[in-house]
């Protein structure tokens, strides 16, 4: 039996939040259900995009990741005789 | 990162030049002992040969024998020297003993970069090792003097994306966002030495010292601190090499290797360090280097010759030590710096794969040894030592061929009693089997006496419990000797192949190398089949010639015939673990525990990083996508962008497996492509390729103890 669309939407919303560091508790589950319910009222083609947009609105803004390397402190390698 | 302040002159340990005189005396005595022993043994073997060196074959046999005997004689005397020095409490001339403990303890540290060059290594293990080092430094209370760099040369996007994810995980776990750095070179020039040189050009100016770790290295914090302090007190020292012990072996092979390394190793490294003193070699890792002279003198030019002797220097470490020596810097090996570890290859197959590379690298040193200008004799000898490590195998092989010809000639051809014209008296071939047995006994003594001395040293130091207790220690030594005797001919034949490959610059691969955890029977048979057939034919020929010669051939032929089962059985993890449970082949770290090693083996999220699905993870996982996008290229020029868009479109429609590694590399390196793919994948229909991948990923996340 194919997965019902509501289950698919709910699963993706919760997974996205969980992987983004949101704690999944009763309140977030309620929010996820609300987004799912609103998405189901959208045209069939737009349900996934609606829910993705809505779930991202609930996320905190992207935090910049600390630099991978320190400021450069350049100097040269010298190549002598063999 | 501030530029380091030089240590005040009154804190420097006064250089005691007497080590140079001692080095000359010790090396002179070693040369004399080896020469006398070799001459005596060669004279003895000439007396054993039927014509006492009276024909070309016998002259060749004696010459090859002399070279091989000299080689094992060097090892014997170094082992003996090590035993003697350990009995008197260590070498009084070693760097560690040139100042007292309190003085060393009071020495301030300088900025030090700990660098770990990696290239397609097991990501979780490598970074978990680095984490153990950092935790150990934290316990030593000196962490603030060190920064850490992971220097990647990996080309496979699944591997380098996993490296980046693990690096982020590591610095978040330790709260060291501004102390643990990651750099991946876009172009891999000159292998590992090029990778380190790239680091030095960018950040070398900010540090006084650099500690080089291998992907499987482990070094204790106190040891690292001690190494920096030694460098601080001895400004004439350019490289200080620790002597890494093998740990963490699980397969039978790895456990045998680490047992012999830990039991016999200290004797040989003590002896070696005593002979080399300030002209030691650099082994490429688990060492500290003074950055300024290293950058000034250790840039490696490409070799200008032909074939093997053209192109980048593959084994850079010996060359760098030699160049440091040429620049007037000292290079020391300090065997008493504890808590320096690495791991053994898990299987014989993996070890031989590594040897194939090393053989090429060491044979390249022939050029440097012969043509490099103004190198110290000790460093030329170090090159020679490395070269002989591989050339000894074809020499041994030649010895076997020559002795076979000699026997065949005696059996198959009529004996010529009057080889010279106008000869008055007949020339009788003489055969002295008793002398031959004596010769074998002497050779075995040279090979095994240092091992027994190492056991004696352990017993006299009251360390038997660390190796499982008296009975288990002796059983383990017996097992190690039997298996190392079985392995010697197998290694010899493989090394012959590698030397031929290297010298003729060709690849004589017989079959694909086994890269799995344990060696499969098929891989072992394919890999060793030709060698086994060769040995079988030789043993059969020996039997046909003379049953006595057949018996002499057995110690070499039998292990080669049984090579495939030996490969398979030694790779068994279950056997290794069964021995460990029963305290056979036990090493001190297993007996008394080590926080450093325990940290390495603790369950960790780093070990869960999956380097087979990192590309998918970079696209699917919101946080990972954010991380990888921020580390990737900024948006590119319009033309490149449109090409990448087409590629991303294809990735979305046909899935990641439809793309080549190069194509996935392009996408993973581009921030725009990564972000676009991420947003599209979360909109993918459930029945599409990405929809199914996403569903599977969610299912795995919801199932405990499963990895991506």
Short mmCIF file of C-alpha atoms in Angstrom, two decimals, chain B residues 195-395:
data_model
loop_
_atom_site.label_atom_id
_atom_site.label_comp_id
_atom_site.label_asym_id
_atom_site.label_seq_id
_atom_site.Cartn_x
_atom_site.Cartn_y
_atom_site.Cartn_z
CA UNK B 195 50.70 18.18 1.43
CA UNK B 196 52.90 19.11 4.39
CA UNK B 197 54.75 21.70 2.29
CA UNK B 198 51.38 23.24 1.35
CA UNK B 199 50.57 23.57 5.06
CA UNK B 200 53.96 25.11 5.79
CA UNK B 201 53.65 27.69 3.03
CA UNK B 202 50.29 28.80 4.39
CA UNK B 203 50.72 28.59 8.14
CA UNK B 204 54.32 27.57 8.80
CA UNK B 205 55.25 31.13 9.74
CA UNK B 206 52.90 31.05 12.73
CA UNK B 207 54.50 28.13 14.51
CA UNK B 208 57.89 27.21 15.87
CA UNK B 209 57.37 23.45 15.67
CA UNK B 210 55.30 20.93 13.80
CA UNK B 211 54.40 17.46 15.05
CA UNK B 212 53.58 15.12 12.19
CA UNK B 213 51.08 12.35 12.83
CA UNK B 214 50.01 9.55 10.53
CA UNK B 215 46.32 8.70 10.21
CA UNK B 216 46.83 5.83 12.66
CA UNK B 217 49.22 7.68 15.00
CA UNK B 218 48.57 8.24 18.66
CA UNK B 219 50.75 10.34 20.94
CA UNK B 220 50.31 11.10 24.61
CA UNK B 221 50.02 14.70 25.75
CA UNK B 222 52.90 14.45 28.23
CA UNK B 223 55.07 13.01 25.50
CA UNK B 224 54.22 15.84 23.10
CA UNK B 225 54.96 18.40 25.79
CA UNK B 226 58.26 16.70 26.55
CA UNK B 227 59.22 16.73 22.86
CA UNK B 228 58.54 20.47 22.57
CA UNK B 229 60.55 21.10 25.72
CA UNK B 230 63.48 19.08 24.34
CA UNK B 231 63.36 21.07 21.11
CA UNK B 232 63.25 24.28 23.11
CA UNK B 233 66.34 23.37 25.08
CA UNK B 234 68.29 22.12 22.06
CA UNK B 235 68.02 24.70 19.29
CA UNK B 236 70.49 22.77 17.16
CA UNK B 237 68.02 19.87 16.89
CA UNK B 238 65.96 20.03 13.70
CA UNK B 239 64.01 16.79 14.04
CA UNK B 240 63.26 14.70 17.09
CA UNK B 241 61.85 11.31 16.24
CA UNK B 242 60.00 9.19 18.81
CA UNK B 243 59.86 5.44 18.47
CA UNK B 244 56.23 4.45 17.90
CA UNK B 245 54.98 1.17 19.35
CA UNK B 246 52.32 -0.85 17.61
CA UNK B 247 48.95 -1.16 19.34
CA UNK B 248 45.30 -1.96 18.80
CA UNK B 249 45.86 -5.04 16.62
CA UNK B 250 42.88 -7.36 16.33
CA UNK B 251 43.81 -9.88 13.66
CA UNK B 252 46.31 -12.63 14.44
CA UNK B 253 48.80 -10.99 12.08
CA UNK B 254 48.51 -7.53 13.67
CA UNK B 255 48.78 -9.00 17.16
CA UNK B 256 51.96 -10.86 16.22
CA UNK B 257 53.42 -7.71 14.74
CA UNK B 258 52.64 -5.58 17.76
CA UNK B 259 53.88 -8.23 20.18
CA UNK B 260 57.25 -8.49 18.45
CA UNK B 261 57.45 -4.72 18.05
CA UNK B 262 56.79 -4.10 21.72
CA UNK B 263 58.99 -6.93 22.96
CA UNK B 264 62.03 -6.67 20.69
CA UNK B 265 61.63 -3.11 19.42
CA UNK B 266 63.08 -1.24 22.42
CA UNK B 267 66.32 -3.20 22.18
CA UNK B 268 66.83 -2.39 18.52
CA UNK B 269 65.74 1.25 18.72
CA UNK B 270 68.01 1.83 21.73
CA UNK B 271 70.92 0.30 19.80
CA UNK B 272 70.07 2.21 16.63
CA UNK B 273 69.72 5.52 18.46
CA UNK B 274 73.07 4.93 20.16
CA UNK B 275 74.80 4.40 16.83
CA UNK B 276 73.10 7.27 15.04
CA UNK B 277 73.01 9.82 17.89
CA UNK B 278 72.50 13.26 16.28
CA UNK B 279 72.47 11.84 12.75
CA UNK B 280 69.32 9.76 13.04
CA UNK B 281 66.61 9.28 10.42
CA UNK B 282 63.12 10.75 10.24
CA UNK B 283 60.39 8.13 9.89
CA UNK B 284 57.74 10.51 8.57
CA UNK B 285 55.45 10.62 11.59
CA UNK B 286 55.34 10.66 15.40
CA UNK B 287 58.11 13.23 15.28
CA UNK B 288 58.56 16.92 15.96
CA UNK B 289 60.26 19.22 13.46
CA UNK B 290 61.65 22.72 13.78
CA UNK B 291 59.74 24.56 11.09
CA UNK B 292 62.12 27.35 10.10
CA UNK B 293 65.15 25.20 9.12
CA UNK B 294 62.83 22.58 7.67
CA UNK B 295 61.34 25.15 5.30
CA UNK B 296 64.77 26.58 4.59
CA UNK B 297 66.45 23.31 3.69
CA UNK B 298 63.96 20.51 3.12
CA UNK B 299 62.11 21.42 -0.05
CA UNK B 300 62.32 18.27 -2.17
CA UNK B 301 63.18 18.76 -5.82
CA UNK B 302 61.97 16.23 -8.32
CA UNK B 303 64.56 13.65 -9.26
CA UNK B 304 66.06 14.42 -12.67
CA UNK B 305 67.06 10.89 -13.73
CA UNK B 306 65.12 8.31 -15.71
CA UNK B 307 62.51 5.67 -14.89
CA UNK B 308 62.29 5.23 -11.14
CA UNK B 309 64.76 8.07 -10.64
CA UNK B 310 62.60 10.68 -12.31
CA UNK B 311 59.84 12.62 -10.59
CA UNK B 312 58.87 13.37 -7.00
CA UNK B 313 60.68 11.70 -4.11
CA UNK B 314 58.22 9.11 -2.83
CA UNK B 315 59.76 8.33 0.56
CA UNK B 316 60.42 11.88 1.66
CA UNK B 317 61.28 11.35 5.33
CA UNK B 318 64.82 9.94 5.01
CA UNK B 319 65.64 12.63 2.45
CA UNK B 320 64.37 15.38 4.76
CA UNK B 321 66.48 14.06 7.64
CA UNK B 322 69.52 13.97 5.36
CA UNK B 323 68.89 17.56 4.21
CA UNK B 324 68.47 18.71 7.80
CA UNK B 325 71.80 17.04 8.60
CA UNK B 326 73.41 18.74 5.62
CA UNK B 327 72.17 22.10 6.92
CA UNK B 328 73.94 21.47 10.24
CA UNK B 329 70.81 20.54 12.14
CA UNK B 330 70.78 17.46 14.34
CA UNK B 331 68.26 14.67 13.95
CA UNK B 332 67.70 12.51 17.02
CA UNK B 333 65.84 9.30 17.64
CA UNK B 334 64.74 9.16 21.27
CA UNK B 335 63.53 5.64 22.18
CA UNK B 336 62.62 6.61 25.74
CA UNK B 337 59.82 8.96 24.73
CA UNK B 338 56.86 6.84 25.71
CA UNK B 339 53.24 7.02 24.59
CA UNK B 340 54.02 7.13 20.91
CA UNK B 341 51.93 4.67 18.95
CA UNK B 342 50.83 3.56 15.53
CA UNK B 343 48.97 0.53 14.21
CA UNK B 344 50.12 -2.48 12.23
CA UNK B 345 48.52 -3.29 8.88
CA UNK B 346 45.73 -5.74 9.76
CA UNK B 347 46.81 -8.42 7.32
CA UNK B 348 49.92 -9.66 5.57
CA UNK B 349 48.25 -8.62 2.34
CA UNK B 350 47.93 -5.02 3.58
CA UNK B 351 51.52 -5.03 4.78
CA UNK B 352 52.78 -6.17 1.39
CA UNK B 353 50.66 -3.53 -0.35
CA UNK B 354 52.42 -0.95 1.80
CA UNK B 355 55.80 -2.59 1.12
CA UNK B 356 55.23 -2.23 -2.60
CA UNK B 357 55.12 1.56 -2.16
CA UNK B 358 57.98 1.60 0.32
CA UNK B 359 60.18 -0.55 -1.92
CA UNK B 360 59.82 2.00 -4.69
CA UNK B 361 60.47 4.88 -2.32
CA UNK B 362 63.53 3.30 -0.76
CA UNK B 363 65.05 2.27 -4.08
CA UNK B 364 64.67 5.86 -5.30
CA UNK B 365 67.08 6.72 -2.51
CA UNK B 366 69.86 5.04 -4.51
CA UNK B 367 69.96 8.25 -6.53
CA UNK B 368 70.05 10.46 -3.45
CA UNK B 369 72.63 8.26 -1.74
CA UNK B 370 74.97 8.36 -4.73
CA UNK B 371 74.46 11.83 -6.16
CA UNK B 372 73.25 14.14 -3.38
CA UNK B 373 75.97 16.57 -2.46
CA UNK B 374 77.40 17.21 0.99
CA UNK B 375 75.21 14.68 2.79
CA UNK B 376 76.57 13.23 5.99
CA UNK B 377 77.97 9.72 5.72
CA UNK B 378 75.57 8.60 8.46
CA UNK B 379 72.61 9.70 6.37
CA UNK B 380 73.99 8.01 3.27
CA UNK B 381 74.23 4.88 5.43
CA UNK B 382 70.62 5.39 6.52
CA UNK B 383 69.65 5.42 2.82
CA UNK B 384 71.70 2.27 2.37
CA UNK B 385 69.96 0.64 5.30
CA UNK B 386 66.53 1.38 3.79
CA UNK B 387 67.62 0.14 0.37
CA UNK B 388 69.02 -3.08 1.84
CA UNK B 389 65.68 -3.64 3.59
CA UNK B 390 64.32 -4.50 0.15
CA UNK B 391 67.41 -5.48 -1.86
CA UNK B 392 68.21 -8.18 0.70
CA UNK B 393 65.28 -10.17 -0.74
CA UNK B 394 66.59 -10.49 -4.31
CA UNK B 395 70.01 -11.23 -2.81
#
